[in-house]
PDB file of C-alpha atoms and ligand atoms in Angstrom:
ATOM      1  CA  UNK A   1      -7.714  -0.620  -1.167  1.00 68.00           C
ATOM      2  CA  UNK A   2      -8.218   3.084  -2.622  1.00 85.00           C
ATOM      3  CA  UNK A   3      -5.918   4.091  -5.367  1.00 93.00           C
ATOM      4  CA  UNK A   4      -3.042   6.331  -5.219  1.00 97.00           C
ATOM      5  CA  UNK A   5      -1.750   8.688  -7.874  1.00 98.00           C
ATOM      6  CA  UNK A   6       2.039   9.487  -7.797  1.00 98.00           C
ATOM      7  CA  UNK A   7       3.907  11.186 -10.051  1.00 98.00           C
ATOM      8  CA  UNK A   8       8.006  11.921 -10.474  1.00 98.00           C
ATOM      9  CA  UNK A   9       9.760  14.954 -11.978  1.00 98.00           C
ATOM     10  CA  UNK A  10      12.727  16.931 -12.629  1.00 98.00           C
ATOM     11  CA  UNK A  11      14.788  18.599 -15.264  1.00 98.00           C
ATOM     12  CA  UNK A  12      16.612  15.888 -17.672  1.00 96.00           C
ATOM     13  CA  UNK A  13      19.795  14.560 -16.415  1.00 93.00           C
ATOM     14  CA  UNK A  14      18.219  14.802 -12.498  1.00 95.00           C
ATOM     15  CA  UNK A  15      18.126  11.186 -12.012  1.00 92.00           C
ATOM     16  CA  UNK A  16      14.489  10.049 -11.381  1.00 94.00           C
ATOM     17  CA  UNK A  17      14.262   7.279 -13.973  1.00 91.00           C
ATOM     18  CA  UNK A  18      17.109   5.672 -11.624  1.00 90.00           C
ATOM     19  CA  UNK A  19      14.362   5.648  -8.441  1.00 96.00           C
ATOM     20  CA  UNK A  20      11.311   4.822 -10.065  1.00 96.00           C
ATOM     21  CA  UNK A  21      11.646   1.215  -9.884  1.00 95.00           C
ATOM     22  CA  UNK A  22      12.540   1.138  -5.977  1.00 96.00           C
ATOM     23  CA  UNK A  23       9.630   3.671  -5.917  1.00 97.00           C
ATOM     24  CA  UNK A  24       7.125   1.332  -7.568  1.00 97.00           C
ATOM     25  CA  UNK A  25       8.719  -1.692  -5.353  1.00 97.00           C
ATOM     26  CA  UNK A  26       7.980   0.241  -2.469  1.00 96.00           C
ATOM     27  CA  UNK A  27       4.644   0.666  -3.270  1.00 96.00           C
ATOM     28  CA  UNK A  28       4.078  -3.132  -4.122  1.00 96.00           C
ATOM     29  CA  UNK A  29       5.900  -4.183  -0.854  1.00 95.00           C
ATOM     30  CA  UNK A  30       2.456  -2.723   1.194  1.00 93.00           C
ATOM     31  CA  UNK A  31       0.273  -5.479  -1.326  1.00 94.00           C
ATOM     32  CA  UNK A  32      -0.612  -2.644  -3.613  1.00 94.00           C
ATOM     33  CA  UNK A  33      -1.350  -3.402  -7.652  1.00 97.00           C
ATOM     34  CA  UNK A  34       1.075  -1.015  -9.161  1.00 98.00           C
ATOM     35  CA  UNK A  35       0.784   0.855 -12.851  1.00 98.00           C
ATOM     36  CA  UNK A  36       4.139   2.533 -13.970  1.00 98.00           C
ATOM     37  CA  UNK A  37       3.948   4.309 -16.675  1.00 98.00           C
ATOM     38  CA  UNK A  38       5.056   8.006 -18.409  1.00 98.00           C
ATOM     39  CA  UNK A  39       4.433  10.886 -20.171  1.00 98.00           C
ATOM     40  CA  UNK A  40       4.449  12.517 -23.107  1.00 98.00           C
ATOM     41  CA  UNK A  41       3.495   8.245 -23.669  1.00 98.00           C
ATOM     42  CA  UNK A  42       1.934   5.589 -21.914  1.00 98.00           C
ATOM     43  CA  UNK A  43      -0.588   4.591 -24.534  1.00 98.00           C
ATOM     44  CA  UNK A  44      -0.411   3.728 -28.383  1.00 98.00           C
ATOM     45  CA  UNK A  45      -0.931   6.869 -29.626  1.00 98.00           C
ATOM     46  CA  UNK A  46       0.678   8.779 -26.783  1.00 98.00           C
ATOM     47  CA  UNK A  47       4.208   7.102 -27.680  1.00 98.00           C
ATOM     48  CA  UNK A  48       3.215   8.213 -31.191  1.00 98.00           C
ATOM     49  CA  UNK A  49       2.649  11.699 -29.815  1.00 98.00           C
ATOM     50  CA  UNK A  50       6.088  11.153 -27.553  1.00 98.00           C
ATOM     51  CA  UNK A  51       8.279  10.418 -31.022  1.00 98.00           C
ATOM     52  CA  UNK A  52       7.002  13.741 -32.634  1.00 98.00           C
ATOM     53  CA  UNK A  53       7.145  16.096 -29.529  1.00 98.00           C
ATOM     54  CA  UNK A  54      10.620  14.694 -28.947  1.00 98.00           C
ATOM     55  CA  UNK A  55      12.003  14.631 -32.335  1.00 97.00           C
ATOM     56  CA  UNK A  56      10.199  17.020 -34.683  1.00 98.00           C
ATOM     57  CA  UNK A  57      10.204  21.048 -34.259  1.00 97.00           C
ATOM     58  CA  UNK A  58       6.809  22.779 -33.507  1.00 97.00           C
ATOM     59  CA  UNK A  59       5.967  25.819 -32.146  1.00 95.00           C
ATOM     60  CA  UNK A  60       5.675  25.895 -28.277  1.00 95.00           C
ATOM     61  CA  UNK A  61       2.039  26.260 -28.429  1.00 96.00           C
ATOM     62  CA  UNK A  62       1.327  22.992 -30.354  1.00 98.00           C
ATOM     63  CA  UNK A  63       4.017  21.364 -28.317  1.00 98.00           C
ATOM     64  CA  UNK A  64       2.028  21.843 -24.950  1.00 98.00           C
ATOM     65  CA  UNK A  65      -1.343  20.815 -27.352  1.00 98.00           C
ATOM     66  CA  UNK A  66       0.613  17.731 -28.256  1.00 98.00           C
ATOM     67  CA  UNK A  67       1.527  17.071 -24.599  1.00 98.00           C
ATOM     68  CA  UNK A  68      -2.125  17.232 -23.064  1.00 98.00           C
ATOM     69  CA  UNK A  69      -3.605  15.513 -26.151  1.00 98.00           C
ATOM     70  CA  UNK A  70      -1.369  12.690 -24.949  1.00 98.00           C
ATOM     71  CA  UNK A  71      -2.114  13.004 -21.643  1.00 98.00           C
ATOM     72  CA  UNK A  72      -5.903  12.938 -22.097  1.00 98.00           C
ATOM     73  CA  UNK A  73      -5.289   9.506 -23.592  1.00 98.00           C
ATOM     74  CA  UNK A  74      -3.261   8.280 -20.776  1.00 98.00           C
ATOM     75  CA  UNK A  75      -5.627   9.751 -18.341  1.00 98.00           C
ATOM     76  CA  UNK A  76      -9.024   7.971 -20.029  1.00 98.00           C
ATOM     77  CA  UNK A  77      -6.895   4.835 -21.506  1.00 98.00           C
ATOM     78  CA  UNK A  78      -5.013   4.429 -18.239  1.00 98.00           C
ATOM     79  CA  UNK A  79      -4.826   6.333 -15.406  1.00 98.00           C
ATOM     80  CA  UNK A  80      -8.325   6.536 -14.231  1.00 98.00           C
ATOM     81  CA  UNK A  81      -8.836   2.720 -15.465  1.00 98.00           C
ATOM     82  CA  UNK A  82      -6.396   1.997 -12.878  1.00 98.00           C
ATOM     83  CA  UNK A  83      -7.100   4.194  -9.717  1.00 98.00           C
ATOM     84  CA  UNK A  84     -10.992   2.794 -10.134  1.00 97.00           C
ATOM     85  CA  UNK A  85      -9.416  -0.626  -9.689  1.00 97.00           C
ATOM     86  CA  UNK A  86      -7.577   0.243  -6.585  1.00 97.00           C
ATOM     87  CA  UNK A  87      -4.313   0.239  -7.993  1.00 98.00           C
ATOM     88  CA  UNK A  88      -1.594   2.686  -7.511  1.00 98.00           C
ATOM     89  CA  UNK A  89      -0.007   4.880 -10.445  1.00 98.00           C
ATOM     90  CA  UNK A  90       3.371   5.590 -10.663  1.00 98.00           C
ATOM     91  CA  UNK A  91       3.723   8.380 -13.612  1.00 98.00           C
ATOM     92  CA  UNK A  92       6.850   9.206 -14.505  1.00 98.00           C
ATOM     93  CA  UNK A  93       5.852  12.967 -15.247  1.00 98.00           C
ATOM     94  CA  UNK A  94       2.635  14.719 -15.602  1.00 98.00           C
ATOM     95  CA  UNK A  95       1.074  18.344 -15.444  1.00 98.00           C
ATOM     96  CA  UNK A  96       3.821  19.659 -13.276  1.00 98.00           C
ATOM     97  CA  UNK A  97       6.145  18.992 -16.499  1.00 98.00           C
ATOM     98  CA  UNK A  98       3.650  21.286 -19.166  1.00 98.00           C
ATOM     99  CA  UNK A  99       4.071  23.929 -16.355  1.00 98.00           C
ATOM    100  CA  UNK A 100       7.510  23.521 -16.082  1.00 98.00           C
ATOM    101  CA  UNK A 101       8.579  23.286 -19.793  1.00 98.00           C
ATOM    102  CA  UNK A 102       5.916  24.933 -21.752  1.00 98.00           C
ATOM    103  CA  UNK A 103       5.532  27.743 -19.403  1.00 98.00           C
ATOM    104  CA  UNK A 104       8.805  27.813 -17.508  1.00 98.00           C
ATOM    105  CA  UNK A 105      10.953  26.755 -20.600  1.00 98.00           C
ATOM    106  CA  UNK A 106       9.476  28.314 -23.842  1.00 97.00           C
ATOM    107  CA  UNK A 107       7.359  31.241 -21.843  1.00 97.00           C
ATOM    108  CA  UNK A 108       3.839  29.397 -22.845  1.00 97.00           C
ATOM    109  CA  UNK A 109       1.234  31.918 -20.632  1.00 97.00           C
ATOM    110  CA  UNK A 110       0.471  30.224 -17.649  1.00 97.00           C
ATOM    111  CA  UNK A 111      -2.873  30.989 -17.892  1.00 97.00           C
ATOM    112  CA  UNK A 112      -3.028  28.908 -21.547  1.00 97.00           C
ATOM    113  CA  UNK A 113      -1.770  26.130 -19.336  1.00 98.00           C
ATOM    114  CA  UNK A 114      -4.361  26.371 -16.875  1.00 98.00           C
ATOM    115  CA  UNK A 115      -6.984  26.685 -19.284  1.00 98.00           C
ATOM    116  CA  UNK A 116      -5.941  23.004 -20.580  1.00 98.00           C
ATOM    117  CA  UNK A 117      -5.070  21.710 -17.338  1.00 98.00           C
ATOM    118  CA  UNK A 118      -9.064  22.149 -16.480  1.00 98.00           C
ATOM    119  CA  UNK A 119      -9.920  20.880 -19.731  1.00 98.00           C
ATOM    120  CA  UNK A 120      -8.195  17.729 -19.929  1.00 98.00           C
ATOM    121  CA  UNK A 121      -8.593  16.511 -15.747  1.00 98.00           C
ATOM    122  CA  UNK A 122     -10.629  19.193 -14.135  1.00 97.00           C
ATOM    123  CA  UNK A 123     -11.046  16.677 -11.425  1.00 95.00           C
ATOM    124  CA  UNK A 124      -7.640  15.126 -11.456  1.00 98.00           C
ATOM    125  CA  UNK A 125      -4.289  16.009  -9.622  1.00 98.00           C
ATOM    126  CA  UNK A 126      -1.502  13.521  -8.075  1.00 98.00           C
ATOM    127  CA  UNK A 127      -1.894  12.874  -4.675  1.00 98.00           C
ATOM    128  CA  UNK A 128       1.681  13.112  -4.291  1.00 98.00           C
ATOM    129  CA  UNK A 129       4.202  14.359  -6.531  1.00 98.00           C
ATOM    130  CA  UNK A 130       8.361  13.300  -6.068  1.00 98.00           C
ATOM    131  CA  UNK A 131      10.938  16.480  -7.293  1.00 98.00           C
ATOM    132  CA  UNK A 132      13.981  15.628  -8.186  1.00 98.00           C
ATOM    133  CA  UNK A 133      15.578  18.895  -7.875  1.00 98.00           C
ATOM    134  CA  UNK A 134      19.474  19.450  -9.067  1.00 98.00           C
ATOM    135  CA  UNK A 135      21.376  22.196 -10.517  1.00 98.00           C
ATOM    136  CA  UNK A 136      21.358  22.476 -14.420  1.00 97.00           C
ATOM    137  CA  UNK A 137      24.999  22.199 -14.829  1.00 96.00           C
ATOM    138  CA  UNK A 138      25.350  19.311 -12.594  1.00 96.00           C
ATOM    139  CA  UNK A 139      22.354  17.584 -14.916  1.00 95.00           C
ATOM    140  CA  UNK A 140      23.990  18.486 -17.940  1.00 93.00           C
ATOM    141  CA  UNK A 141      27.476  16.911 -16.919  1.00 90.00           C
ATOM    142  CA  UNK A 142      24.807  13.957 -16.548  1.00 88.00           C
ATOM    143  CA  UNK A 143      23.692  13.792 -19.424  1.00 84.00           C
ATOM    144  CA  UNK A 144      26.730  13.850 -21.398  1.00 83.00           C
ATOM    145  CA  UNK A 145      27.997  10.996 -19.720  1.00 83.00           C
ATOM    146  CA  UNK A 146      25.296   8.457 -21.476  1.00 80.00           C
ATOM    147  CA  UNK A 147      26.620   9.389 -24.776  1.00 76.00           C
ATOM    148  CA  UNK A 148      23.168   8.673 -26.431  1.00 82.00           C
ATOM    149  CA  UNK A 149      21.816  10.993 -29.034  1.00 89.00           C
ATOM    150  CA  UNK A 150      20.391  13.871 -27.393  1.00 92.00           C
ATOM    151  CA  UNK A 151      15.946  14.469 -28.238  1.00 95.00           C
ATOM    152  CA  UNK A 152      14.943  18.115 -28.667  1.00 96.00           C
ATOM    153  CA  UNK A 153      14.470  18.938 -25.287  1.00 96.00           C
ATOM    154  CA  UNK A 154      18.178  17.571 -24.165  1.00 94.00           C
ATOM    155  CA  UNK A 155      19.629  19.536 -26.027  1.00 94.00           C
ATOM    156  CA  UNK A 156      18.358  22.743 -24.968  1.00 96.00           C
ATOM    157  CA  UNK A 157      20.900  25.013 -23.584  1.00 95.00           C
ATOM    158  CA  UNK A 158      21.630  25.034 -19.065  1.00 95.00           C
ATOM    159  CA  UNK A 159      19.945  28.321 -19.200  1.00 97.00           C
ATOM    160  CA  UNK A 160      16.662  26.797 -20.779  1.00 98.00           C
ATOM    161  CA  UNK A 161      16.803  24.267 -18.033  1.00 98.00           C
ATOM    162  CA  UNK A 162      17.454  27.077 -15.257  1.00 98.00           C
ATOM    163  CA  UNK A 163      13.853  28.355 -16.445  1.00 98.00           C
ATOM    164  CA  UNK A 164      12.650  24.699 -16.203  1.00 98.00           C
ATOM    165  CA  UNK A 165      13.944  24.481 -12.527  1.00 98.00           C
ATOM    166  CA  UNK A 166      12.704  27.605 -10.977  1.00 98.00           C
ATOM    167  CA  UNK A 167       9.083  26.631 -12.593  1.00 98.00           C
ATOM    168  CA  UNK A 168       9.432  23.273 -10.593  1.00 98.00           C
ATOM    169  CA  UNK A 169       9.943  24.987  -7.572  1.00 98.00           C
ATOM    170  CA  UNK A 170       7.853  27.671  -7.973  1.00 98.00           C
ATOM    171  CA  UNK A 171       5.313  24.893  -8.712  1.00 98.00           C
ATOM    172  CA  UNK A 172       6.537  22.928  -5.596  1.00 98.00           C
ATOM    173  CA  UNK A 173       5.785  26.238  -3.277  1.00 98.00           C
ATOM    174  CA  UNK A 174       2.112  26.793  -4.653  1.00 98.00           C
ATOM    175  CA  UNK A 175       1.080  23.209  -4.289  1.00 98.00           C
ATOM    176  CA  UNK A 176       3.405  22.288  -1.238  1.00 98.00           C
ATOM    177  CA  UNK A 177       1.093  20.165   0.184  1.00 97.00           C
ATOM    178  CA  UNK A 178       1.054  17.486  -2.620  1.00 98.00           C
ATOM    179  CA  UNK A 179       5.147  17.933  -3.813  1.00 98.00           C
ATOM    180  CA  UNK A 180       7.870  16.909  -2.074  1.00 98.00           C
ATOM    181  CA  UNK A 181      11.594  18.078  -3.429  1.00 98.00           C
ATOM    182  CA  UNK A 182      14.401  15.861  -3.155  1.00 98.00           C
ATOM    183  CA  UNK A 183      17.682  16.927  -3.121  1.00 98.00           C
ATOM    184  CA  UNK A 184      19.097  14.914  -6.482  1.00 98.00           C
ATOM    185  CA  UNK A 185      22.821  16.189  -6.178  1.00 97.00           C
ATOM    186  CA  UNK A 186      23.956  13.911  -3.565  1.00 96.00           C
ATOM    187  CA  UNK A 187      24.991  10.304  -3.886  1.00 95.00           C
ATOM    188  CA  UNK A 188      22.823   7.611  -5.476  1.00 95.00           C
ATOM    189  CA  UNK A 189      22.222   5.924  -2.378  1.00 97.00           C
ATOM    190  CA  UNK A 190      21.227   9.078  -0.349  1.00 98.00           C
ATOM    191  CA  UNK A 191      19.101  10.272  -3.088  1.00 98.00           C
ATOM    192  CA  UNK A 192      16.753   6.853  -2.877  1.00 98.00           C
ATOM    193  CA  UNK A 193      16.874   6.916   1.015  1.00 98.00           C
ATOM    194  CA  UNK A 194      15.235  10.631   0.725  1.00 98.00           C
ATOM    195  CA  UNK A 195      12.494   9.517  -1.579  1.00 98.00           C
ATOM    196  CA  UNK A 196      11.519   6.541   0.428  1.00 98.00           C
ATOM    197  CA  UNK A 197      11.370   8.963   3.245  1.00 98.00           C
ATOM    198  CA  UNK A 198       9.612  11.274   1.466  1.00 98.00           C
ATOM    199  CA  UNK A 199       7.135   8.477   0.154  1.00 98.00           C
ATOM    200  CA  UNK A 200       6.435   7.159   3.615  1.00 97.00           C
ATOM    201  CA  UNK A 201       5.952  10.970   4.803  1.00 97.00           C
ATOM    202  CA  UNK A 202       3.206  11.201   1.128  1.00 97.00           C
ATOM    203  CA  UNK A 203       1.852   7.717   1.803  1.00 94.00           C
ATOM    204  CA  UNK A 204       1.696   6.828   5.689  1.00 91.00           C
TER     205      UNK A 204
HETATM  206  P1  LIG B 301      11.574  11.917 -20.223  1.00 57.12           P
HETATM  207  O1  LIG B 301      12.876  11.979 -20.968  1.00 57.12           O
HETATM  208  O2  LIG B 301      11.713  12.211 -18.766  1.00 57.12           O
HETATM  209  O3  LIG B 301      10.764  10.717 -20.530  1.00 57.12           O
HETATM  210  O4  LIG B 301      10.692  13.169 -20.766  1.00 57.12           O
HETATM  211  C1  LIG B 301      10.604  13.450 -22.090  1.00 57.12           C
HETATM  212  C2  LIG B 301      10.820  14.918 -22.316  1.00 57.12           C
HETATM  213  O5  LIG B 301       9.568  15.565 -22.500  1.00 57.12           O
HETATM  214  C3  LIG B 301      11.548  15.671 -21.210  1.00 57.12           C
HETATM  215  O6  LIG B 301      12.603  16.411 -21.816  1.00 57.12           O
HETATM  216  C4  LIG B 301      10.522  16.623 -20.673  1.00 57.12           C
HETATM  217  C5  LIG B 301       9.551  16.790 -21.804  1.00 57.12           C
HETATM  218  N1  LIG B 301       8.167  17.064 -21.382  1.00 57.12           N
HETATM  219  C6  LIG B 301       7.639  18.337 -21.593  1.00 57.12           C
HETATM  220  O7  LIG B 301       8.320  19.212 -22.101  1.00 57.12           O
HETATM  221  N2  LIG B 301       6.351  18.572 -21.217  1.00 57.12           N
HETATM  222  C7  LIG B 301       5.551  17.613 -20.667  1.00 57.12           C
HETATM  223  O8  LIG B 301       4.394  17.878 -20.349  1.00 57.12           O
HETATM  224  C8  LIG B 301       6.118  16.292 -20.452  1.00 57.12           C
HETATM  225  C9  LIG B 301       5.269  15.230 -19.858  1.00 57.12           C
HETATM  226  C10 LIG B 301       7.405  16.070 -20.829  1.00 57.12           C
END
């Protein structure tokens, strides 16, 4: 069985952590080994890196550093490890969320981003990538309602977030072959039936 990379983003407060399990499930229902996992983490050091990109100020450019330098770890510790077996990799975030927060969020040039995407997987992309696209305001109310201490990122303000979006789905409409956007404002239910359609449409 060849390996499958998927991935899973969206602003905070959008509601993927909520599907990845059924996600995963999904894929282990077809006999498939599956590795879920996350970034900024997903490795010793990259939760070490994780704690101090989500807790401790930096400028934007050693924030994105931070983020790749964990995801290089992931990738070599991890993710390739894991596709070379056969198994399928569920990442809870990856590239897609440097682009969107670094560049769409703090105004990192995209061509910095680039530059580091080829350096850290020049070969490397998910072969399908789950959106979970909802208004900021709506994500906000969201997030509020866990009444857990906010990180750094969370408690950017709606218009940080708006940035954050539109990078999504600008990202979504130059790579549309590989995303697919899900429409995360509707009810819980309808939200999981989309991505398992969207995941048999990804992975016939
Ligand atoms: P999580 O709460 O979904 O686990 O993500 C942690 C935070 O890190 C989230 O606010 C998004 C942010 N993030 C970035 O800003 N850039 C990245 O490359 C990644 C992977 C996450």
């Amino acid at each position: 069985m060849t390996g499958r990379f998927l991935t899973v983003e969206g602003i905070d407060g959008a509601g993927k952590s909520s599907h990845l399990a059924a996600l995963s499930e999904a894929v282990r229902s077809r006999g498939a080994e599956v590795v879920m996992t996350r970034e900024p983490g997903g490795t010793p050091l990259g939760e070490k890196l994780r704690g101090l990109v989500l807790h401790d100020a930096m400028d934007g450019v050693t924030e994105a550093l931070l983020m790749f330098a964990a995801r290089r770890e992931h990738l070599v510790q991890v993710i390739e490890p894991a596709l070379a077996r056969g198994a399928w990799v569920v990442c809870d975030r990856f590239s897609d969320a440097t682009y969107a927060y670094q560049c769409g969020g703090r105004g990192l040039d995209r061509a910095v981003f680039a530059q580091l995407e080829a350096l850290v997987h020049p070969e490397r992309q998910p072969d399908a990538t789950f959106l979970f696209d909802l208004d900021p305001g709506v994500a906000a109310a969201r997030q509020r309602a866990q009444r857990r201490e906010p990180d750094r990122f969370e408690r950017e303000a709606e218009a940080f977030f708006g940035r954050v979006r539109d990078a999504y789905l600008e990202r979504a409409r130059t790579h549309a072959k590989r995303f697919h956007v899900i429409d995360a404002s509707t009810p819980l239910e309808a939200v999981r039936a989309s991505l398992m359609a969207a995941f048999a449409r990804a992975c016939p």
